Amino acid sequence: MRIISQDGRVDFPYEQFVVTIDATNEAKILAFPAGVYDDTYFNLAEYSTKEKAEKAMEMLSAEYGNYKQAKSSEYYFAFNYPKVFRFPQDSEV
């Protein structure tokens, strides 16, 4: 599944990143590349409240739950679309 930031500037495969609410600013959502042990991160979204950030994370989790892959011999295919999640604007949460 693809993740797109709130402003549309960041687009990456969800399976290769860790998405989290910022520990310092709980209204901000960040992504860290999995397996990278430096300070690299991407700002995915910023909301007016901690509760809105938590709701956006719940929305991401629900969308990912709708995205599954099945393997048939050597080919992968996806079902239960969508395959893309874009973090909503503050007013949409």
mmCIF file of C-alpha atoms in Angstrom:
data_model
loop_
_atom_site.group_PDB
_atom_site.id
_atom_site.type_symbol
_atom_site.label_atom_id
_atom_site.label_comp_id
_atom_site.label_asym_id
_atom_site.label_seq_id
_atom_site.Cartn_x
_atom_site.Cartn_y
_atom_site.Cartn_z
ATOM 1 C CA MET A 1 0.000 0.000 0.000
ATOM 2 C CA ARG A 2 1.188 3.545 -0.715
ATOM 3 C CA ILE A 3 1.102 6.344 1.860
ATOM 4 C CA ILE A 4 0.876 9.977 0.745
ATOM 5 C CA SER A 5 1.536 12.875 3.083
ATOM 6 C CA GLN A 6 -1.074 15.477 3.896
ATOM 7 C CA ASP A 7 0.554 18.008 1.559
ATOM 8 C CA GLY A 8 1.226 15.464 -1.202
ATOM 9 C CA ARG A 9 5.006 15.893 -1.134
ATOM 10 C CA VAL A 10 5.841 12.459 0.298
ATOM 11 C CA ASP A 11 4.713 9.181 -1.311
ATOM 12 C CA PHE A 12 6.180 5.868 -0.150
ATOM 13 C CA PRO A 13 5.442 2.174 0.382
ATOM 14 C CA TYR A 14 3.868 1.689 3.807
ATOM 15 C CA GLU A 15 5.600 -1.651 4.336
ATOM 16 C CA GLN A 16 9.042 0.006 4.350
ATOM 17 C CA PHE A 17 8.344 2.707 6.953
ATOM 18 C CA VAL A 18 7.312 3.085 10.557
ATOM 19 C CA VAL A 19 4.489 5.611 10.958
ATOM 20 C CA THR A 20 4.044 7.170 14.388
ATOM 21 C CA ILE A 21 2.660 10.125 16.285
ATOM 22 C CA ASP A 22 5.517 12.428 17.283
ATOM 23 C CA ALA A 23 6.409 12.030 20.961
ATOM 24 C CA THR A 24 7.225 15.741 21.311
ATOM 25 C CA ASN A 25 4.326 17.212 19.325
ATOM 26 C CA GLU A 26 1.432 14.769 19.596
ATOM 27 C CA ALA A 27 -0.506 16.533 16.838
ATOM 28 C CA LYS A 28 2.145 15.598 14.228
ATOM 29 C CA ILE A 29 2.512 12.289 12.367
ATOM 30 C CA LEU A 30 5.980 11.170 11.249
ATOM 31 C CA ALA A 31 7.427 8.308 9.201
ATOM 32 C CA PHE A 32 10.818 6.689 9.724
ATOM 33 C CA PRO A 33 12.409 4.355 7.157
ATOM 34 C CA ALA A 34 12.472 0.816 8.563
ATOM 35 C CA GLY A 35 15.992 -0.434 9.164
ATOM 36 C CA VAL A 36 17.592 3.030 9.062
ATOM 37 C CA TYR A 37 19.218 4.005 12.327
ATOM 38 C CA ASP A 38 19.832 7.716 11.906
ATOM 39 C CA ASP A 39 17.649 10.788 12.345
ATOM 40 C CA THR A 40 15.923 10.485 8.949
ATOM 41 C CA TYR A 41 12.185 11.079 9.142
ATOM 42 C CA PHE A 42 9.355 12.539 7.078
ATOM 43 C CA ASN A 43 6.586 14.814 8.320
ATOM 44 C CA LEU A 44 3.398 13.217 7.006
ATOM 45 C CA ALA A 45 0.682 15.306 8.616
ATOM 46 C CA GLU A 46 -0.012 17.890 11.284
ATOM 47 C CA TYR A 47 -3.325 18.371 13.046
ATOM 48 C CA SER A 48 -4.743 20.927 15.426
ATOM 49 C CA THR A 49 -5.151 18.411 18.270
ATOM 50 C CA LYS A 50 -3.700 15.154 19.539
ATOM 51 C CA GLU A 51 -7.138 13.555 19.137
ATOM 52 C CA LYS A 52 -7.246 14.392 15.419
ATOM 53 C CA ALA A 53 -3.787 12.873 14.922
ATOM 54 C CA GLU A 54 -4.954 9.727 16.714
ATOM 55 C CA LYS A 55 -8.070 9.599 14.525
ATOM 56 C CA ALA A 56 -5.934 9.949 11.369
ATOM 57 C CA MET A 57 -3.786 7.030 12.563
ATOM 58 C CA GLU A 58 -6.961 4.991 13.111
ATOM 59 C CA MET A 59 -8.045 5.849 9.554
ATOM 60 C CA LEU A 60 -4.662 4.648 8.230
ATOM 61 C CA SER A 61 -4.967 1.404 10.163
ATOM 62 C CA ALA A 62 -8.501 0.811 8.875
ATOM 63 C CA GLU A 63 -7.428 1.406 5.253
ATOM 64 C CA TYR A 64 -4.471 -0.940 5.639
ATOM 65 C CA GLY A 65 -6.835 -3.554 7.037
ATOM 66 C CA ASN A 66 -8.772 -3.311 3.770
ATOM 67 C CA TYR A 67 -5.619 -3.868 1.713
ATOM 68 C CA LYS A 68 -4.480 -7.452 1.489
ATOM 69 C CA GLN A 69 -2.200 -9.399 -0.800
ATOM 70 C CA ALA A 70 -2.473 -13.004 -1.852
ATOM 71 C CA LYS A 71 0.188 -15.070 -3.558
ATOM 72 C CA SER A 72 -0.655 -17.353 -6.422
ATOM 73 C CA SER A 73 2.400 -19.357 -7.527
ATOM 74 C CA GLU A 74 4.965 -16.674 -8.423
ATOM 75 C CA TYR A 75 2.593 -13.723 -8.794
ATOM 76 C CA TYR A 76 1.222 -11.362 -6.210
ATOM 77 C CA PHE A 77 -2.113 -9.702 -6.680
ATOM 78 C CA ALA A 78 -3.977 -7.207 -4.538
ATOM 79 C CA PHE A 79 -7.614 -7.054 -3.689
ATOM 80 C CA ASN A 80 -9.885 -5.033 -1.417
ATOM 81 C CA TYR A 81 -8.853 -1.628 -2.726
ATOM 82 C CA PRO A 82 -7.775 1.148 -2.113
ATOM 83 C CA LYS A 83 -4.038 0.686 -2.378
ATOM 84 C CA VAL A 84 -3.315 4.335 -1.502
ATOM 85 C CA PHE A 85 -3.910 6.290 1.706
ATOM 86 C CA ARG A 86 -3.453 10.045 1.813
ATOM 87 C CA PHE A 87 -3.459 11.700 5.201
ATOM 88 C CA PRO A 88 -6.567 13.885 5.399
ATOM 89 C CA GLN A 89 -6.571 17.609 6.006
ATOM 90 C CA ASP A 90 -7.292 18.811 9.541
ATOM 91 C CA SER A 91 -10.868 19.770 8.614
ATOM 92 C CA GLU A 92 -11.542 16.268 7.257
ATOM 93 C CA VAL A 93 -10.803 14.452 10.517
#
